Amino acid sequence: MRDVMKQALAVLLVLVVSLAGPVPAARAGTADILDRLKAIPGMSAEERPSTIAGQRWFWLRYRQPIDHRDPGQGWFEQRVMLQHRSLDRPMVFHLTGHSVWETMFESEPAKLLTANQLSMEYRYYPGSRPVPADWTKDTLWQGANDQHRLVVALKGIYRRKWIGTGGSKGGQASVVHRRYFPGDVAGTVAYVAPNNVDDADDSAYDRFFETVGSDPSCRVHVRALQREILERRPAMLRLLAAEAAAKGWTFGLVGDIDRAFEHSVMEYQTGFWSYNRESECASLPPLDAPDEVLYQSFDRVLGFRFFTDQALEPFVSVFYQAGTETGWPTPSFPHLRPLLRYEDSYQPRAYVPRDLPMTLDQSVLRDVDRWVRAQGSRLMFVNGGNDPVTAEPYRLGPGSRDSAVYTAPGVHHVFLGDVIAELPPQQRDRAIADLRRWAR
């Protein structure tokens, strides 16, 4: 569901930064890391005050071709964040799959390896979008080539081992990157990565929701609340209209407020299990709660803002790719019928401007899935046991080597967090040992 760089060679003095902010840009007889970054063709770099002791923080923009097959079609700048520890440490290449975070953070692999970290925004997100935007170039293959060019540009500076990682769509992007450029990184840790290779058959999600969690009463109550909210459509719409008027929300892309409301309710079950611990079931209201209580509870669990124009616009890229390559998981909703009015429009087409044509072709996704099973090596898939994405995960095959799939019990859709730490001890220790071995 979201930049631009250059290349050069020089000798670097390892520098450490404290919470106080950036250190001086250069010292006698050495080339500072900032100077080396700026010397890479197509790269601009700016150092910002660090908020993590021992690391320097750089905001980068790297010039990328709109079409890697035909650079003559023009260029755009892609946003990248670099957290620098030392040239003597590995590099963790963190793929967001979406927009890049404008705050410092450490992915779990970066913490486990005490590594440098490079975090990259996905092409066609607002901060990394060509103007005008040719949306036919917002593809998995083009994204993998963006990632490859950035690795090549920076490997002249960061010569230690590289490890790829990412969560959710970023996890998927890290696997696609390895399929096309297997030598760019020494290993990949993909967190909660979706693998919806057959968009026509989403029955796996129905089976998942029948067994998710350890408390059957929680599953029942979440479904019952989903239906109750839909049954109170007039009251919920009044509350939503009042909030939309107060906050300036509009619903032109989806079509109208009623459609946005229904689509939000259809997301409720997936949203609860994706973004909440099962223990939060205890805080859900009873079915006979007042309208305002029910509305506020829904807002905390998922949010009615989800399908407003303001919320959808930054994510056109993810919905476009869902409608053209990655697919759109759609569980069936027998418990919501006959209350649904717009079920047929619950698909990516509804969230992308009408002037952008979309045709689904999952050949790349199927190819990557085959590659994982037949040739993939040094791949670690880390999933959450309560995460709906685990209904259709990546799986290993007879040709997979030095790879593993782990599932952390009770964990939801944690795309940026310490999920390896929540594995059973024996699996956790093996995963950490493999990661450190790959990075040596």
CSV table of C-alpha atoms in Angstrom, one decimal:
chain,number,residue,atom,x,y,z
A,1,MET,CA,0.0,0.0,0.0
A,2,ARG,CA,5.0,4.3,-0.9
A,3,ASP,CA,12.7,8.3,-4.1
A,4,VAL,CA,16.4,9.3,-5.6
A,5,MET,CA,20.3,8.6,-5.1
A,6,LYS,CA,24.0,8.7,-6.7
A,7,GLN,CA,27.3,6.6,-6.6
A,8,ALA,CA,31.0,7.2,-5.8
A,9,LEU,CA,34.0,5.7,-4.1
A,10,ALA,CA,36.1,7.2,-1.3
A,11,VAL,CA,37.5,6.3,2.1
A,12,LEU,CA,35.1,6.9,5.1
A,13,LEU,CA,35.9,7.6,8.7
A,14,VAL,CA,33.3,5.8,10.9
A,15,LEU,CA,31.4,8.4,12.9
A,16,VAL,CA,28.9,8.0,15.7
A,17,VAL,CA,26.1,10.5,16.4
A,18,SER,CA,24.3,11.1,19.7
A,19,LEU,CA,20.8,12.3,20.3
A,20,ALA,CA,22.1,15.9,20.2
A,21,GLY,CA,22.0,15.9,16.4
A,22,PRO,CA,24.3,15.7,13.4
A,23,VAL,CA,28.1,15.7,13.7
A,24,PRO,CA,30.4,17.9,11.6
A,25,ALA,CA,30.2,17.1,7.8
A,26,ALA,CA,33.8,16.4,7.2
A,27,ARG,CA,37.2,16.0,8.9
A,28,ALA,CA,40.7,16.5,7.6
A,29,GLY,CA,42.0,13.8,5.4
A,30,THR,CA,38.7,11.9,5.2
A,31,ALA,CA,35.5,12.0,3.1
A,32,ASP,CA,32.4,12.2,5.3
A,33,ILE,CA,29.5,9.9,4.6
A,34,LEU,CA,27.3,12.8,3.7
A,35,ASP,CA,29.8,14.0,1.1
A,36,ARG,CA,30.0,10.5,-0.3
A,37,LEU,CA,26.2,10.2,-0.6
A,38,LYS,CA,26.1,13.5,-2.4
A,39,ALA,CA,28.7,12.3,-4.8
A,40,ILE,CA,26.5,9.5,-6.1
A,41,PRO,CA,25.1,10.4,-9.5
A,42,GLY,CA,21.4,11.2,-9.2
A,43,MET,CA,21.4,11.5,-5.4
A,44,SER,CA,20.7,14.4,-3.2
A,45,ALA,CA,21.2,14.0,0.6
A,46,GLU,CA,20.4,16.1,3.6
A,47,GLU,CA,21.4,15.2,7.2
A,48,ARG,CA,18.7,15.7,9.9
A,49,PRO,CA,19.0,15.6,13.7
A,50,SER,CA,19.1,12.0,14.9
A,51,THR,CA,16.7,10.7,17.5
A,52,ILE,CA,18.5,7.4,18.0
A,53,ALA,CA,21.9,7.4,19.7
A,54,GLY,CA,24.8,6.1,17.7
A,55,GLN,CA,23.1,6.7,14.3
A,56,ARG,CA,23.2,9.5,11.8
A,57,TRP,CA,20.0,10.2,9.8
A,58,PHE,CA,19.9,11.2,6.1
A,59,TRP,CA,17.0,12.1,3.9
A,60,LEU,CA,17.8,11.1,0.4
A,61,ARG,CA,16.2,11.6,-3.0
A,62,TYR,CA,17.4,9.3,-5.8
A,63,ARG,CA,16.7,9.8,-9.5
A,64,GLN,CA,14.9,6.8,-11.1
A,65,PRO,CA,13.7,6.2,-14.6
A,66,ILE,CA,9.9,6.1,-15.0
A,67,ASP,CA,10.4,3.1,-17.2
A,68,HIS,CA,13.5,0.9,-16.6
A,69,ARG,CA,13.1,-0.6,-20.0
A,70,ASP,CA,13.1,2.8,-21.7
A,71,PRO,CA,14.8,5.5,-19.6
A,72,GLY,CA,14.1,8.0,-22.4
A,73,GLN,CA,10.6,8.3,-21.1
A,74,GLY,CA,11.8,10.5,-18.3
A,75,TRP,CA,12.8,10.4,-14.6
A,76,PHE,CA,11.4,11.0,-11.2
A,77,GLU,CA,12.8,11.3,-7.7
A,78,GLN,CA,12.3,8.6,-5.1
A,79,ARG,CA,12.4,9.3,-1.3
A,80,VAL,CA,14.8,7.2,0.8
A,81,MET,CA,15.8,7.4,4.5
A,82,LEU,CA,19.2,6.2,5.6
A,83,GLN,CA,20.2,5.5,9.2
A,84,HIS,CA,24.0,5.2,9.4
A,85,ARG,CA,25.9,3.4,12.1
A,86,SER,CA,29.2,2.4,10.6
A,87,LEU,CA,30.6,1.0,7.4
A,88,ASP,CA,31.7,-2.0,9.4
A,89,ARG,CA,28.1,-3.0,10.0
A,90,PRO,CA,25.7,-4.8,7.7
A,91,MET,CA,23.0,-2.9,5.8
A,92,VAL,CA,19.3,-3.7,6.3
A,93,PHE,CA,17.3,-2.7,3.2
A,94,HIS,CA,13.8,-2.0,4.5
A,95,LEU,CA,11.1,-1.8,1.9
A,96,THR,CA,7.9,0.0,3.0
A,97,GLY,CA,5.8,-1.0,0.0
A,98,HIS,CA,4.1,2.3,0.8
A,99,SER,CA,5.2,5.8,1.8
A,100,VAL,CA,8.4,6.1,3.7
A,101,TRP,CA,8.3,7.1,7.4
A,102,GLU,CA,9.6,10.5,8.2
A,103,THR,CA,10.7,9.5,11.7
A,104,MET,CA,13.6,7.3,12.7
A,105,PHE,CA,12.8,3.7,13.6
A,106,GLU,CA,14.7,0.4,13.6
A,107,SER,CA,13.3,-2.7,12.0
A,108,GLU,CA,13.7,-5.9,13.9
A,109,PRO,CA,16.5,-7.2,11.6
A,110,ALA,CA,18.4,-3.9,12.0
A,111,LYS,CA,18.2,-4.2,15.8
A,112,LEU,CA,19.2,-7.8,15.8
A,113,LEU,CA,22.2,-7.1,13.6
A,114,THR,CA,23.1,-3.7,15.0
A,115,ALA,CA,23.0,-2.7,11.3
A,116,ASN,CA,22.7,0.4,9.1
A,117,GLN,CA,19.2,0.8,7.7
A,118,LEU,CA,18.0,2.0,4.3
A,119,SER,CA,14.2,2.6,4.1
A,120,MET,CA,12.7,3.2,0.6
A,121,GLU,CA,9.4,4.6,-0.5
A,122,TYR,CA,7.5,2.7,-3.1
A,123,ARG,CA,7.1,4.3,-6.6
A,124,TYR,CA,4.0,6.3,-7.3
A,125,TYR,CA,3.3,7.2,-3.7
A,126,PRO,CA,2.8,10.9,-3.3
A,127,GLY,CA,6.4,11.7,-2.4
A,128,SER,CA,7.8,9.5,-5.2
A,129,ARG,CA,5.4,10.1,-8.1
A,130,PRO,CA,6.3,11.3,-11.6
A,131,VAL,CA,4.4,14.3,-12.9
A,132,PRO,CA,2.5,13.5,-15.0
A,133,ALA,CA,2.1,10.0,-13.8
A,134,ASP,CA,2.0,7.1,-16.3
A,135,TRP,CA,0.3,4.6,-14.1
A,136,THR,CA,1.1,1.7,-16.4
A,137,LYS,CA,4.6,1.9,-15.0
A,138,ASP,CA,3.4,1.3,-11.4
A,139,THR,CA,4.2,-2.4,-11.5
A,140,LEU,CA,6.0,-5.0,-9.4
A,141,TRP,CA,8.7,-5.4,-11.9
A,142,GLN,CA,9.4,-1.6,-12.1
A,143,GLY,CA,9.4,-1.4,-8.3
A,144,ALA,CA,12.0,-4.2,-8.1
A,145,ASN,CA,14.2,-2.4,-10.6
A,146,ASP,CA,14.0,0.8,-8.5
A,147,GLN,CA,15.2,-1.2,-5.5
A,148,HIS,CA,18.0,-2.8,-7.5
A,149,ARG,CA,19.3,0.5,-8.8
A,150,LEU,CA,19.4,1.9,-5.3
A,151,VAL,CA,21.3,-1.2,-4.0
A,152,VAL,CA,23.9,-0.9,-6.8
A,153,ALA,CA,24.3,2.8,-6.1
A,154,LEU,CA,25.0,2.4,-2.4
A,155,LYS,CA,27.0,-0.9,-2.4
A,156,GLY,CA,30.0,1.2,-3.5
A,157,ILE,CA,29.9,2.7,0.0
A,158,TYR,CA,28.3,0.0,2.1
A,159,ARG,CA,30.3,-3.1,1.3
A,160,ARG,CA,29.2,-5.4,4.1
A,161,LYS,CA,26.4,-7.9,3.7
A,162,TRP,CA,22.9,-6.6,2.9
A,163,ILE,CA,19.7,-8.1,4.3
A,164,GLY,CA,16.3,-7.3,2.7
A,165,THR,CA,13.2,-6.9,4.8
A,166,GLY,CA,9.7,-5.3,4.8
A,167,GLY,CA,6.3,-5.9,6.2
A,168,SER,CA,2.9,-6.5,4.5
A,169,LYS,CA,3.2,-5.0,1.0
A,170,GLY,CA,6.8,-4.2,1.8
A,171,GLY,CA,7.4,-7.8,2.7
A,172,GLN,CA,5.9,-8.8,-0.6
A,173,ALA,CA,8.1,-6.2,-2.4
A,174,SER,CA,11.2,-7.7,-0.7
A,175,VAL,CA,10.4,-11.1,-2.1
A,176,VAL,CA,9.7,-9.8,-5.6
A,177,HIS,CA,13.0,-7.9,-5.4
A,178,ARG,CA,14.8,-11.2,-4.6
A,179,ARG,CA,13.1,-13.0,-7.4
A,180,TYR,CA,14.5,-10.6,-10.1
A,181,PHE,CA,17.8,-9.7,-8.4
A,182,PRO,CA,18.7,-12.6,-6.1
A,183,GLY,CA,22.2,-11.4,-5.6
A,184,ASP,CA,21.4,-7.9,-4.3
A,185,VAL,CA,21.0,-9.1,-0.7
A,186,ALA,CA,22.4,-12.0,1.3
A,187,GLY,CA,19.0,-12.9,2.8
A,188,THR,CA,15.4,-11.7,3.1
A,189,VAL,CA,13.1,-11.4,6.1
A,190,ALA,CA,9.6,-10.9,4.9
A,191,TYR,CA,7.0,-10.1,7.6
A,192,VAL,CA,3.3,-10.8,7.2
A,193,ALA,CA,3.7,-10.8,3.4
A,194,PRO,CA,0.5,-11.3,1.3
A,195,ASN,CA,0.5,-13.9,-1.5
A,196,ASN,CA,-2.9,-13.8,-3.1
A,197,VAL,CA,-1.9,-15.7,-6.2
A,198,ASP,CA,-5.4,-16.8,-7.2
A,199,ASP,CA,-7.7,-13.8,-6.9
A,200,ALA,CA,-10.7,-15.8,-8.1
A,201,ASP,CA,-10.6,-18.1,-5.1
A,202,ASP,CA,-10.6,-16.4,-1.7
A,203,SER,CA,-12.2,-19.2,0.3
A,204,ALA,CA,-9.0,-19.4,2.4
A,205,TYR,CA,-10.1,-16.2,4.1
A,206,ASP,CA,-13.5,-17.7,5.0
A,207,ARG,CA,-11.7,-20.7,6.5
A,208,PHE,CA,-9.3,-18.4,8.4
A,209,PHE,CA,-12.1,-16.4,10.0
A,210,GLU,CA,-13.8,-19.6,11.2
A,211,THR,CA,-10.9,-20.6,13.3
A,212,VAL,CA,-8.9,-17.4,14.1
A,213,GLY,CA,-7.9,-16.8,17.7
A,214,SER,CA,-8.2,-19.0,20.7
A,215,ASP,CA,-11.6,-17.7,22.0
A,216,PRO,CA,-14.6,-18.7,19.8
A,217,SER,CA,-16.8,-16.2,21.6
A,218,CYS,CA,-14.6,-13.4,20.4
A,219,ARG,CA,-15.0,-14.5,16.8
A,220,VAL,CA,-18.8,-14.7,17.2
A,221,HIS,CA,-19.0,-11.2,18.8
A,222,VAL,CA,-16.9,-9.5,16.2
A,223,ARG,CA,-19.2,-10.9,13.5
A,224,ALA,CA,-22.3,-10.0,15.4
A,225,LEU,CA,-21.0,-6.4,15.9
A,226,GLN,CA,-20.3,-6.1,12.2
A,227,ARG,CA,-23.8,-7.0,11.4
A,228,GLU,CA,-25.3,-4.8,14.1
A,229,ILE,CA,-23.5,-1.8,12.8
A,230,LEU,CA,-24.9,-2.5,9.3
A,231,GLU,CA,-28.4,-3.0,10.7
A,232,ARG,CA,-28.2,0.5,12.3
A,233,ARG,CA,-27.3,2.1,8.9
A,234,PRO,CA,-29.5,5.2,9.3
A,235,ALA,CA,-28.2,6.1,12.8
A,236,MET,CA,-24.6,5.3,11.8
A,237,LEU,CA,-24.9,7.4,8.6
A,238,ARG,CA,-26.2,10.4,10.6
A,239,LEU,CA,-23.2,10.2,12.9
A,240,LEU,CA,-20.8,9.7,10.0
A,241,ALA,CA,-22.3,12.7,8.1
A,242,ALA,CA,-21.9,14.9,11.1
A,243,GLU,CA,-18.2,13.9,11.6
A,244,ALA,CA,-17.5,14.3,7.9
A,245,ALA,CA,-19.0,17.8,7.9
A,246,ALA,CA,-16.9,18.7,10.9
A,247,LYS,CA,-13.7,17.3,9.4
A,248,GLY,CA,-14.2,18.1,5.8
A,249,TRP,CA,-14.4,14.5,4.6
A,250,THR,CA,-15.7,13.8,1.1
A,251,PHE,CA,-16.7,10.6,-0.6
A,252,GLY,CA,-16.5,11.3,-4.4
A,253,LEU,CA,-14.1,8.5,-5.3
A,254,VAL,CA,-16.2,5.7,-3.7
A,255,GLY,CA,-19.4,7.4,-4.9
A,256,ASP,CA,-21.2,8.5,-1.9
A,257,ILE,CA,-21.3,8.3,1.9
A,258,ASP,CA,-23.6,5.3,2.0
A,259,ARG,CA,-21.2,3.3,-0.2
A,260,ALA,CA,-18.2,4.3,1.9
A,261,PHE,CA,-20.1,3.4,5.1
A,262,GLU,CA,-20.9,-0.1,3.8
A,263,HIS,CA,-17.4,-0.8,2.5
A,264,SER,CA,-16.0,0.2,5.9
A,265,VAL,CA,-18.3,-2.2,7.6
A,266,MET,CA,-17.3,-5.0,5.2
A,267,GLU,CA,-13.7,-4.3,6.3
A,268,TYR,CA,-14.6,-4.6,10.0
A,269,GLN,CA,-13.8,-8.3,10.6
A,270,THR,CA,-10.6,-8.1,8.7
A,271,GLY,CA,-9.7,-4.9,10.4
A,272,PHE,CA,-10.3,-6.2,13.9
A,273,TRP,CA,-8.1,-9.2,13.5
A,274,SER,CA,-5.4,-7.3,11.5
A,275,TYR,CA,-4.8,-4.5,13.9
A,276,ASN,CA,-6.0,-5.6,17.3
A,277,ARG,CA,-5.0,-8.2,19.8
A,278,GLU,CA,-7.6,-10.8,20.7
A,279,SER,CA,-7.5,-9.5,24.2
A,280,GLU,CA,-9.2,-6.3,23.0
A,281,CYS,CA,-12.3,-8.3,22.4
A,282,ALA,CA,-13.1,-7.5,26.1
A,283,SER,CA,-13.3,-3.8,25.3
A,284,LEU,CA,-15.9,-4.2,22.5
A,285,PRO,CA,-19.4,-3.0,23.3
A,286,PRO,CA,-22.4,-5.2,23.7
A,287,LEU,CA,-24.8,-5.5,20.8
A,288,ASP,CA,-27.4,-3.3,22.6
A,289,ALA,CA,-25.0,-0.5,23.2
A,290,PRO,CA,-26.2,3.0,22.2
A,291,ASP,CA,-25.6,4.2,18.7
A,292,GLU,CA,-22.8,6.7,19.8
A,293,VAL,CA,-21.0,3.9,21.7
A,294,LEU,CA,-21.2,1.5,18.8
A,295,TYR,CA,-20.0,4.2,16.4
A,296,GLN,CA,-17.0,5.2,18.6
A,297,SER,CA,-16.0,1.6,19.1
A,298,PHE,CA,-16.0,1.0,15.3
A,299,ASP,CA,-13.8,4.1,14.9
A,300,ARG,CA,-11.3,2.8,17.4
A,301,VAL,CA,-11.2,-0.7,15.8
A,302,LEU,CA,-11.0,0.4,12.1
A,303,GLY,CA,-12.3,3.9,11.4
A,304,PHE,CA,-15.0,5.3,9.2
A,305,ARG,CA,-12.5,7.6,7.6
A,306,PHE,CA,-11.0,4.6,5.7
A,307,PHE,CA,-12.9,5.2,2.5
A,308,THR,CA,-13.0,9.0,2.4
A,309,ASP,CA,-11.3,10.8,-0.5
A,310,GLN,CA,-8.7,12.2,1.9
A,311,ALA,CA,-7.7,8.7,3.2
A,312,LEU,CA,-7.8,7.0,-0.2
A,313,GLU,CA,-5.8,9.5,-2.3
A,314,PRO,CA,-2.3,8.8,-0.9
A,315,PHE,CA,-2.9,5.0,-1.5
A,316,VAL,CA,-3.9,5.1,-5.2
A,317,SER,CA,-0.8,3.1,-5.9
A,318,VAL,CA,-1.7,0.1,-3.7
A,319,PHE,CA,-5.2,0.0,-5.0
A,320,TYR,CA,-4.0,0.3,-8.6
A,321,GLN,CA,-1.6,-2.6,-8.1
A,322,ALA,CA,-4.3,-4.6,-6.4
A,323,GLY,CA,-6.5,-4.2,-9.4
A,324,THR,CA,-3.7,-4.9,-11.9
A,325,GLU,CA,-1.3,-7.4,-10.3
A,326,THR,CA,-1.6,-8.3,-6.6
A,327,GLY,CA,-5.3,-9.0,-6.3
A,328,TRP,CA,-7.9,-8.1,-3.7
A,329,PRO,CA,-8.7,-10.6,-1.0
A,330,THR,CA,-12.5,-10.8,-0.6
A,331,PRO,CA,-14.0,-13.0,2.0
A,332,SER,CA,-17.7,-13.9,1.6
A,333,PHE,CA,-20.2,-12.2,3.8
A,334,PRO,CA,-23.1,-14.6,4.4
A,335,HIS,CA,-23.7,-13.1,7.8
A,336,LEU,CA,-24.2,-9.6,6.3
A,337,ARG,CA,-26.9,-10.6,3.8
A,338,PRO,CA,-29.4,-9.3,2.8
A,339,LEU,CA,-28.2,-6.0,4.3
A,340,LEU,CA,-25.5,-5.4,1.7
A,341,ARG,CA,-26.3,-3.0,-1.2
A,342,TYR,CA,-22.9,-2.5,-2.8
A,343,GLU,CA,-21.1,-5.8,-2.5
A,344,ASP,CA,-20.2,-5.9,-6.2
A,345,SER,CA,-18.3,-2.6,-5.9
A,346,TYR,CA,-16.1,-3.8,-3.0
A,347,GLN,CA,-13.0,-4.0,-5.1
A,348,PRO,CA,-10.0,-1.9,-6.1
A,349,ARG,CA,-11.7,-0.3,-9.1
A,350,ALA,CA,-13.9,1.7,-6.6
A,351,TYR,CA,-10.8,3.3,-5.0
A,352,VAL,CA,-8.9,4.4,-8.2
A,353,PRO,CA,-9.8,7.4,-10.3
A,354,ARG,CA,-12.1,6.3,-13.2
A,355,ASP,CA,-9.8,7.6,-15.9
A,356,LEU,CA,-7.1,5.0,-14.9
A,357,PRO,CA,-7.8,1.7,-16.8
A,358,MET,CA,-7.2,-1.5,-14.9
A,359,THR,CA,-6.9,-5.1,-15.9
A,360,LEU,CA,-5.8,-7.8,-13.5
A,361,ASP,CA,-2.8,-9.9,-14.6
A,362,GLN,CA,-1.3,-12.0,-11.8
A,363,SER,CA,1.5,-13.6,-13.9
A,364,VAL,CA,4.2,-11.8,-12.0
A,365,LEU,CA,2.8,-12.9,-8.6
A,366,ARG,CA,2.5,-16.5,-9.8
A,367,ASP,CA,6.0,-16.5,-11.2
A,368,VAL,CA,7.4,-15.2,-7.9
A,369,ASP,CA,5.4,-17.8,-6.0
A,370,ARG,CA,6.9,-20.6,-8.2
A,371,TRP,CA,10.4,-19.2,-7.8
A,372,VAL,CA,10.1,-19.3,-4.0
A,373,ARG,CA,9.1,-22.9,-4.1
A,374,ALA,CA,11.6,-24.0,-6.8
A,375,GLN,CA,14.7,-21.8,-6.4
A,376,GLY,CA,14.3,-19.4,-3.4
A,377,SER,CA,17.1,-19.4,-0.9
A,378,ARG,CA,17.8,-17.6,2.3
A,379,LEU,CA,14.2,-16.5,2.6
A,380,MET,CA,12.5,-16.1,6.0
A,381,PHE,CA,8.8,-15.6,6.2
A,382,VAL,CA,7.5,-14.4,9.5
A,383,ASN,CA,3.7,-14.4,9.9
A,384,GLY,CA,1.2,-13.7,12.7
A,385,GLY,CA,-1.1,-16.5,13.8
A,386,ASN,CA,-4.1,-14.1,14.0
A,387,ASP,CA,-3.3,-12.2,10.8
A,388,PRO,CA,-5.8,-12.6,7.9
A,389,VAL,CA,-2.8,-12.4,5.5
A,390,THR,CA,-1.7,-15.9,6.8
A,391,ALA,CA,-4.7,-17.3,5.0
A,392,GLU,CA,-2.7,-17.1,1.8
A,393,PRO,CA,1.0,-17.0,2.8
A,394,TYR,CA,4.2,-17.8,0.9
A,395,ARG,CA,5.1,-21.4,1.2
A,396,LEU,CA,8.3,-23.2,0.6
A,397,GLY,CA,8.7,-26.0,-1.9
A,398,PRO,CA,11.2,-28.8,-2.9
A,399,GLY,CA,13.6,-26.3,-4.4
A,400,SER,CA,13.7,-23.9,-1.5
A,401,ARG,CA,17.0,-23.8,0.3
A,402,ASP,CA,18.2,-22.4,3.6
A,403,SER,CA,14.7,-20.9,4.1
A,404,ALA,CA,11.9,-21.1,6.7
A,405,VAL,CA,8.3,-20.0,7.4
A,406,TYR,CA,7.5,-19.0,11.0
A,407,THR,CA,4.1,-18.1,12.5
A,408,ALA,CA,4.0,-16.2,15.8
A,409,PRO,CA,1.0,-17.5,17.8
A,410,GLY,CA,-1.6,-14.9,18.6
A,411,VAL,CA,0.2,-12.1,16.7
A,412,HIS,CA,-1.9,-9.8,14.3
A,413,HIS,CA,-0.7,-7.9,11.2
A,414,VAL,CA,2.4,-6.4,12.7
A,415,PHE,CA,4.3,-5.1,9.6
A,416,LEU,CA,6.8,-3.1,11.7
A,417,GLY,CA,7.5,-4.7,15.0
A,418,ASP,CA,9.5,-7.4,16.8
A,419,VAL,CA,7.6,-10.5,15.6
A,420,ILE,CA,10.7,-12.9,15.6
A,421,ALA,CA,10.8,-12.1,19.4
A,422,GLU,CA,7.3,-13.5,19.8
A,423,LEU,CA,8.1,-16.9,18.2
A,424,PRO,CA,8.4,-20.0,20.4
A,425,PRO,CA,11.9,-20.0,21.9
A,426,GLN,CA,13.4,-22.7,19.7
A,427,GLN,CA,12.1,-21.1,16.5
A,428,ARG,CA,13.1,-17.6,17.7
A,429,ASP,CA,16.7,-18.8,18.4
A,430,ARG,CA,16.9,-20.5,15.0
A,431,ALA,CA,15.6,-17.5,13.1
A,432,ILE,CA,18.1,-15.1,14.8
A,433,ALA,CA,21.0,-17.5,14.2
A,434,ASP,CA,20.1,-17.8,10.5
A,435,LEU,CA,19.7,-14.1,10.1
A,436,ARG,CA,23.1,-13.4,11.8
A,437,ARG,CA,24.8,-16.2,9.7
A,438,TRP,CA,23.4,-14.6,6.5
A,439,ALA,CA,24.7,-11.2,7.5
A,440,ARG,CA,28.3,-12.4,8.3
